[in-house]
Amino acid sequence: MDRSTVLENGPIERYAAGLAAALRGPRRVRDEMVAEARDGLQDAAEALEDAGLDRVAAERRAVADFGTYRQVVPSYQAELASHQGKRTALWIALALPVMMLLEPLMWWDSPWSIDQRASALYWVLVEHFQHTSFAAAAVAALVVAGFSWGSRYFRDGVRYTRIVGIGTMAFLGLHGLVGAAVFVLSILQWPAAATWPPVIIGMLVNSAAFGYAGLLAVRCVTVTRSPVVAA
């Protein structure tokens, strides 16, 4: 068996593949972690090989010294969880203000006056939706800071990420109901809004943004579950 075959199918590559399979989280970050671990193992194996071991024995020794999956996966998974939580909070912090600033374009140059037949309930819901959007964005910005500069105070990144995920799902559920109520009242008060292109486009964009935020929140909860790894 030549050296290239050993390197491609040896203990280090099998270990790296198992590590990648055991980890859950942002793919790019996970791949970078696995690649870094593989490079470290390769360096250790080369040092052992220079000391007199054959390549297979050197890789086995390097893997054994690195640690079992049960020993190394939890720390890797905690870092991945923090990345997922930060990504989710960052999306909320950036997307909500942008959506609110672009919202007037949905009604721009409409063939009806938005002040006509607008009920008091409608304006209450609109103001609630706007205020909570900006408030949630501000909270999300603080959460991002917590994952970055505040990490020394929030040492349990896994629990912090889980709280972020559950909190985001709860917020999106309630906020989505208010947004849906605003949309229904808009159609009832201005039937032409149902076929007004800016309104339709705006609703599709908002739905996509909310859907992606929900997916990120679900992933926050998923990546914080206890990893199941091989012995």
Phi, psi and omega in degrees: 000125183283169185296321181297323178293321178297317182294323183283331185238013184279182182303324182293315180295321178294320179295316180297321179295319177294323178296316179298321181290332183277340185268144176235137179152188180307126188300315183298315180294318178299315180297322178295320179297314181295319179296321179295318178296318179298316180297319178296319178294321178297318179297317179296319180294321179295321178295319179292325178293320177296334180280354175125351179280152173284168190299314182297314179296323179295319179292318178299319180293319179297317179295317180297319179291330181293321178123156178285167178302319180298333180276323188259333185297316182305318180291320176297317182294325178296320178293320177297321179299318179297319177298319180293318179297317179295319179298318180295312180297322180295321178297315179298316183296328183266320187288317184299311178300320179298316179298319180290324180289330180271348184304321179300337180294338178295332184252004185295129177058031179288152183284006178229163178265127183292342179279346180281131174061017178281123182281162178297322179298321180301311182292326176298315181293320179297313180295321178297316181297317181292313183295317180291330177296310180291324178295317179296323178296321179294317178297318180298322177297322177294323178296318177301317178297325178297322178288334183265275185285336183268009184298333180288340178265325178258080187286335180269083182296331180294310180295320179300316179294320179296319177298318178299316181296312181294318179297320179294319179296319179296315180297314182297324178297310181291316181294323178295323178296318178296316179299320178295321178297318177299317181295316180297316178297325178297317180293320180293323183276327180227084184306331181295342180295336181294337181241010181278116186309314180301323179293316180297314179297317180299319179293322178295318179295315179298318180296319179295318180296318179293320180296319179293321177298320178296320178297317178297320180295318178298320179295328177301317180289321182296315184287349180264001175288150180299125181293142175259113184234160179285152179292000000 
